[in-house]
């Protein structure tokens, strides 16, 4: 991989997509609640459920624990497929944060990265990509997080073919960010947000819009596209 290729690609992506901001709460507890407010999870559904939760119930552990399960389910209903289950999950999250961490969940994540990841992954539907995202955007560890729904973007750009498994594709994208994006919160949050935006708008999983792509001249996938077929198949349902 040529030196400084990733920073160059990110600059081109930013010129095209503009500066990006996270559209989710960045405090770890709030993110986990937000993530469970939409199902199947998407930014739009989670935002809709999160807004309804805050309007009708409140999102603090105390407010969620005090709410009747039926009222919680009713608040979430427009944004989730199984509102009773979603309400139960919110109760579990709130109880754990209240009982195990005394309401100060952030403090439990400060320390060795492996330990923080382990704590986060004890929550339902949080895997490594979600744990990395939480730690990066909460300003706890500037980990090389990769958007869980499009780790293939950077791998296509750099290597052409995404890998045969989700895990390998994720790791390859993470290694590229680790190698070429400075280990600061600003730089790694910017990389995450731009790759996410590009994956959602242009470099879609099954039908990338290469003809409209601002980085196609530097894209290994585009260069070798003739006869290309992806070998990866994944559809993650975790953060
Ligand atoms: S040229 Fe195509 S494959 Fe390459 S980044 Fe752009 S959309 Fe994705």
Tab-separated table of C-alpha atoms and ligand atoms in Angstrom:
chain	number	residue	atom	x	y	z
A	1	UNK	CA	0.000	0.000	0.000
A	2	UNK	CA	1.570	3.319	-1.058
A	3	UNK	CA	2.459	5.595	1.814
A	4	UNK	CA	-0.223	8.233	2.477
A	5	UNK	CA	-2.765	6.598	0.174
A	6	UNK	CA	-5.412	6.375	2.898
A	7	UNK	CA	-5.079	10.071	3.916
A	8	UNK	CA	-5.318	11.034	0.230
A	9	UNK	CA	-8.462	8.950	-0.243
A	10	UNK	CA	-10.013	10.423	2.890
A	11	UNK	CA	-9.322	13.938	1.656
A	12	UNK	CA	-11.042	13.162	-1.649
A	13	UNK	CA	-13.986	11.606	0.168
A	14	UNK	CA	-14.311	14.663	2.387
A	15	UNK	CA	-14.278	16.987	-0.632
A	16	UNK	CA	-17.130	14.954	-2.078
A	17	UNK	CA	-19.258	14.149	0.989
A	18	UNK	CA	-18.375	17.140	3.153
A	19	UNK	CA	-17.407	17.079	6.808
A	20	UNK	CA	-19.299	14.391	8.702
A	21	UNK	CA	-20.663	14.373	12.238
A	22	UNK	CA	-21.899	11.398	14.252
A	23	UNK	CA	-25.702	11.208	14.275
A	24	UNK	CA	-25.795	9.053	17.410
A	25	UNK	CA	-25.176	9.724	21.110
A	26	UNK	CA	-21.504	9.265	21.883
A	27	UNK	CA	-21.721	8.425	25.596
A	28	UNK	CA	-21.309	4.618	25.859
A	29	UNK	CA	-24.477	3.924	27.834
A	30	UNK	CA	-26.564	6.190	25.603
A	31	UNK	CA	-25.148	4.615	22.453
A	32	UNK	CA	-26.118	1.118	23.595
A	33	UNK	CA	-29.636	2.290	24.404
A	34	UNK	CA	-29.843	4.157	21.074
A	35	UNK	CA	-28.707	1.035	19.218
A	36	UNK	CA	-31.586	-0.944	20.732
A	37	UNK	CA	-34.173	1.716	19.869
A	38	UNK	CA	-34.393	0.615	16.224
A	39	UNK	CA	-34.750	-2.861	14.775
A	40	UNK	CA	-33.554	-3.880	12.299
A	41	UNK	CA	-30.950	-1.335	13.382
A	42	UNK	CA	-30.310	1.626	11.105
A	43	UNK	CA	-29.368	5.226	11.846
A	44	UNK	CA	-32.854	6.414	10.896
A	45	UNK	CA	-34.762	3.787	12.892
A	46	UNK	CA	-32.527	4.120	15.954
A	47	UNK	CA	-32.872	7.920	15.868
A	48	UNK	CA	-36.649	7.635	15.597
A	49	UNK	CA	-36.919	5.220	18.522
A	50	UNK	CA	-34.419	7.200	20.605
A	51	UNK	CA	-36.395	10.420	20.107
A	52	UNK	CA	-39.642	8.667	21.117
A	53	UNK	CA	-37.991	7.094	24.150
A	54	UNK	CA	-36.692	10.459	25.358
A	55	UNK	CA	-40.029	12.134	24.672
A	56	UNK	CA	-42.241	9.534	26.367
A	57	UNK	CA	-40.081	7.888	29.030
A	58	UNK	CA	-36.564	9.311	29.291
A	59	UNK	CA	-33.370	7.378	28.642
A	60	UNK	CA	-31.518	7.338	31.978
A	61	UNK	CA	-31.216	3.985	33.777
A	62	UNK	CA	-33.571	5.187	36.501
A	63	UNK	CA	-36.215	6.341	34.030
A	64	UNK	CA	-36.096	3.103	32.044
A	65	UNK	CA	-36.209	0.947	35.170
A	66	UNK	CA	-39.148	2.919	36.530
A	67	UNK	CA	-41.180	2.671	33.321
A	68	UNK	CA	-43.884	0.062	32.836
A	69	UNK	CA	-42.791	-2.489	30.184
A	70	UNK	CA	-45.930	-1.773	28.145
A	71	UNK	CA	-45.199	1.980	28.118
A	72	UNK	CA	-41.626	1.313	26.997
A	73	UNK	CA	-42.817	-1.017	24.259
A	74	UNK	CA	-45.386	1.550	23.099
A	75	UNK	CA	-42.721	4.254	22.821
A	76	UNK	CA	-40.457	1.988	20.762
A	77	UNK	CA	-43.141	0.436	18.595
A	78	UNK	CA	-42.782	2.761	15.562
A	79	UNK	CA	-39.064	1.954	15.280
A	80	UNK	CA	-38.687	-1.727	16.178
A	81	UNK	CA	-40.148	-4.947	14.878
A	82	UNK	CA	-40.520	-6.577	18.301
A	83	UNK	CA	-41.337	-3.806	20.790
A	84	UNK	CA	-41.842	-6.089	23.830
A	85	UNK	CA	-38.433	-7.652	23.292
A	86	UNK	CA	-36.831	-4.235	22.718
A	87	UNK	CA	-38.384	-2.969	25.963
A	88	UNK	CA	-37.023	-5.985	27.809
A	89	UNK	CA	-33.539	-5.369	26.366
A	90	UNK	CA	-33.620	-1.729	27.493
A	91	UNK	CA	-34.562	-2.872	30.993
A	92	UNK	CA	-31.612	-5.291	30.972
A	93	UNK	CA	-29.182	-2.587	29.826
A	94	UNK	CA	-30.433	-0.101	32.400
A	95	UNK	CA	-30.352	-2.672	35.221
A	96	UNK	CA	-26.822	-3.734	34.386
A	97	UNK	CA	-25.498	-0.176	34.192
A	98	UNK	CA	-27.254	0.718	37.417
A	99	UNK	CA	-26.407	-2.423	39.410
A	100	UNK	CA	-23.000	-3.485	38.062
A	101	UNK	CA	-21.493	-0.098	37.334
A	102	UNK	CA	-23.291	2.134	39.808
A	103	UNK	CA	-24.652	4.245	36.967
A	104	UNK	CA	-21.127	5.285	35.849
A	105	UNK	CA	-20.611	3.085	32.821
A	106	UNK	CA	-17.879	5.246	31.275
A	107	UNK	CA	-15.605	4.583	34.224
A	108	UNK	CA	-15.850	0.830	33.634
A	109	UNK	CA	-14.392	1.303	30.145
A	110	UNK	CA	-11.282	3.188	31.153
A	111	UNK	CA	-8.285	0.867	31.262
A	112	UNK	CA	-6.854	-1.854	29.014
A	113	UNK	CA	-8.525	-2.036	25.604
A	114	UNK	CA	-9.126	-5.784	25.845
A	115	UNK	CA	-10.945	-5.347	29.136
A	116	UNK	CA	-13.093	-2.481	27.799
A	117	UNK	CA	-14.038	-4.541	24.751
A	118	UNK	CA	-14.929	-7.474	26.986
A	119	UNK	CA	-17.241	-5.317	29.119
A	120	UNK	CA	-18.977	-3.864	26.050
A	121	UNK	CA	-19.413	-7.216	24.359
A	122	UNK	CA	-21.393	-8.492	27.329
A	123	UNK	CA	-24.278	-6.370	26.036
A	124	UNK	CA	-26.603	-7.958	23.533
A	125	UNK	CA	-25.723	-7.266	19.863
A	126	UNK	CA	-22.460	-5.488	20.628
A	127	UNK	CA	-19.502	-7.183	18.916
A	128	UNK	CA	-15.937	-5.983	18.234
A	129	UNK	CA	-16.937	-3.347	15.625
A	130	UNK	CA	-19.524	-1.845	17.981
A	131	UNK	CA	-17.131	-1.904	20.920
A	132	UNK	CA	-14.455	-0.127	18.859
A	133	UNK	CA	-16.956	2.473	17.658
A	134	UNK	CA	-18.125	3.185	21.204
A	135	UNK	CA	-14.588	3.574	22.549
A	136	UNK	CA	-13.535	5.827	19.677
A	137	UNK	CA	-16.516	8.186	19.706
A	138	UNK	CA	-16.705	8.373	23.480
A	139	UNK	CA	-13.142	9.695	23.463
A	140	UNK	CA	-11.910	6.776	25.559
A	141	UNK	CA	-9.437	5.037	23.183
A	142	UNK	CA	-8.506	6.210	19.644
A	143	UNK	CA	-8.942	2.695	18.288
A	144	UNK	CA	-8.976	2.134	14.511
A	145	UNK	CA	-12.725	1.502	14.344
A	146	UNK	CA	-14.310	0.485	11.029
A	147	UNK	CA	-18.027	0.910	10.181
A	148	UNK	CA	-19.629	-2.480	10.831
A	149	UNK	CA	-21.904	-2.360	7.798
A	150	UNK	CA	-19.216	-1.467	5.242
A	151	UNK	CA	-15.690	-2.603	6.164
A	152	UNK	CA	-15.321	-3.584	2.512
A	153	UNK	CA	-15.053	0.048	1.321
A	154	UNK	CA	-11.416	0.500	2.274
A	155	UNK	CA	-10.514	-3.052	1.265
A	156	UNK	CA	-11.992	-2.561	-2.212
A	157	UNK	CA	-10.130	0.701	-2.563
A	158	UNK	CA	-6.782	-0.709	-1.505
A	159	UNK	CA	-6.888	-4.328	-2.651
A	160	UNK	CA	-9.775	-4.706	-5.100
A	161	UNK	CA	-11.252	-7.873	-3.667
A	162	UNK	CA	-12.862	-7.947	-0.298
A	163	UNK	CA	-11.904	-11.002	1.728
A	164	UNK	CA	-13.736	-14.286	2.053
A	165	UNK	CA	-15.074	-13.542	5.497
A	166	UNK	CA	-16.433	-10.544	7.331
A	167	UNK	CA	-13.794	-10.881	10.046
A	168	UNK	CA	-10.878	-10.836	7.613
A	169	UNK	CA	-12.316	-7.878	5.705
A	170	UNK	CA	-12.829	-5.975	8.942
A	171	UNK	CA	-9.293	-6.746	10.124
A	172	UNK	CA	-7.754	-5.694	6.823
A	173	UNK	CA	-9.580	-2.350	6.894
A	174	UNK	CA	-8.578	-1.877	10.515
A	175	UNK	CA	-4.918	-2.558	9.717
A	176	UNK	CA	-4.970	0.037	6.934
A	177	UNK	CA	-6.400	2.665	9.271
A	178	UNK	CA	-3.935	1.740	12.023
A	179	UNK	CA	-1.040	2.075	9.591
A	180	UNK	CA	-1.966	5.353	7.911
A	181	UNK	CA	-4.408	7.355	10.020
A	182	UNK	CA	-2.864	9.148	13.019
A	183	UNK	CA	-3.794	7.675	16.366
A	184	UNK	CA	-5.927	10.621	17.464
A	185	UNK	CA	-9.646	10.807	18.178
A	186	UNK	CA	-10.251	13.477	15.528
A	187	UNK	CA	-8.396	11.675	12.745
A	188	UNK	CA	-9.906	8.252	13.405
A	189	UNK	CA	-13.436	9.541	13.940
A	190	UNK	CA	-13.139	11.435	10.645
A	191	UNK	CA	-11.966	8.285	8.833
A	192	UNK	CA	-14.799	6.237	10.314
A	193	UNK	CA	-17.475	8.763	9.380
A	194	UNK	CA	-16.246	9.276	5.828
A	195	UNK	CA	-15.991	5.541	5.120
A	196	UNK	CA	-19.455	5.018	6.584
A	197	UNK	CA	-20.962	7.782	4.478
A	198	UNK	CA	-19.248	6.505	1.355
A	199	UNK	CA	-20.451	2.947	1.991
A	200	UNK	CA	-24.027	4.123	2.517
A	201	UNK	CA	-24.211	6.526	-0.411
A	202	UNK	CA	-21.859	5.322	-3.144
A	203	UNK	CA	-19.853	2.174	-2.423
A	204	UNK	CA	-22.843	0.023	-1.648
A	205	UNK	CA	-22.307	-3.601	-0.796
A	206	UNK	CA	-24.030	-5.246	-3.731
A	207	UNK	CA	-24.125	-2.460	-6.288
A	208	UNK	CA	-21.370	0.120	-5.900
A	209	UNK	CA	-21.982	3.289	-7.903
A	210	UNK	CA	-18.471	3.438	-9.335
A	211	UNK	CA	-19.510	5.775	-12.156
A	212	UNK	CA	-20.309	8.470	-9.549
A	213	UNK	CA	-17.422	7.724	-7.205
A	214	UNK	CA	-14.893	10.508	-6.511
A	215	UNK	CA	-12.061	8.057	-5.739
A	216	UNK	CA	-12.450	5.628	-8.605
A	217	UNK	CA	-9.141	6.657	-10.189
A	218	UNK	CA	-7.399	5.382	-7.071
A	219	UNK	CA	-9.611	2.347	-6.514
A	220	UNK	CA	-8.154	-1.137	-6.996
A	221	UNK	CA	-11.657	-2.614	-7.331
A	222	UNK	CA	-12.557	-0.182	-10.086
A	223	UNK	CA	-9.256	-0.782	-11.908
A	224	UNK	CA	-9.815	-4.526	-11.990
A	225	UNK	CA	-13.572	-4.533	-12.206
A	226	UNK	CA	-13.877	-6.319	-15.500
A	227	UNK	CA	-14.854	-9.874	-14.670
A	228	UNK	CA	-14.873	-9.147	-10.949
A	229	UNK	CA	-17.223	-10.864	-8.606
A	230	UNK	CA	-17.184	-10.394	-4.872
A	231	UNK	CA	-16.263	-13.375	-2.733
A	232	UNK	CA	-17.551	-11.932	0.485
A	233	UNK	CA	-20.998	-12.311	1.897
A	234	UNK	CA	-22.045	-10.786	5.153
A	235	UNK	CA	-25.000	-9.003	6.631
A	236	UNK	CA	-24.053	-7.971	10.142
A	237	UNK	CA	-26.801	-7.286	12.641
A	238	UNK	CA	-24.492	-6.025	15.336
A	239	UNK	CA	-23.005	-2.625	16.018
B	1	LIG	S1	-14.831	3.044	-7.391
B	1	LIG	FE1	-16.530	1.686	-6.868
B	1	LIG	S2	-15.640	0.084	-5.585
B	1	LIG	FE2	-14.168	1.784	-5.657
B	1	LIG	S3	-14.677	2.982	-3.828
B	1	LIG	FE3	-15.777	3.851	-5.541
B	1	LIG	S4	-17.797	2.888	-5.476
B	1	LIG	FE4	-16.412	1.652	-4.206
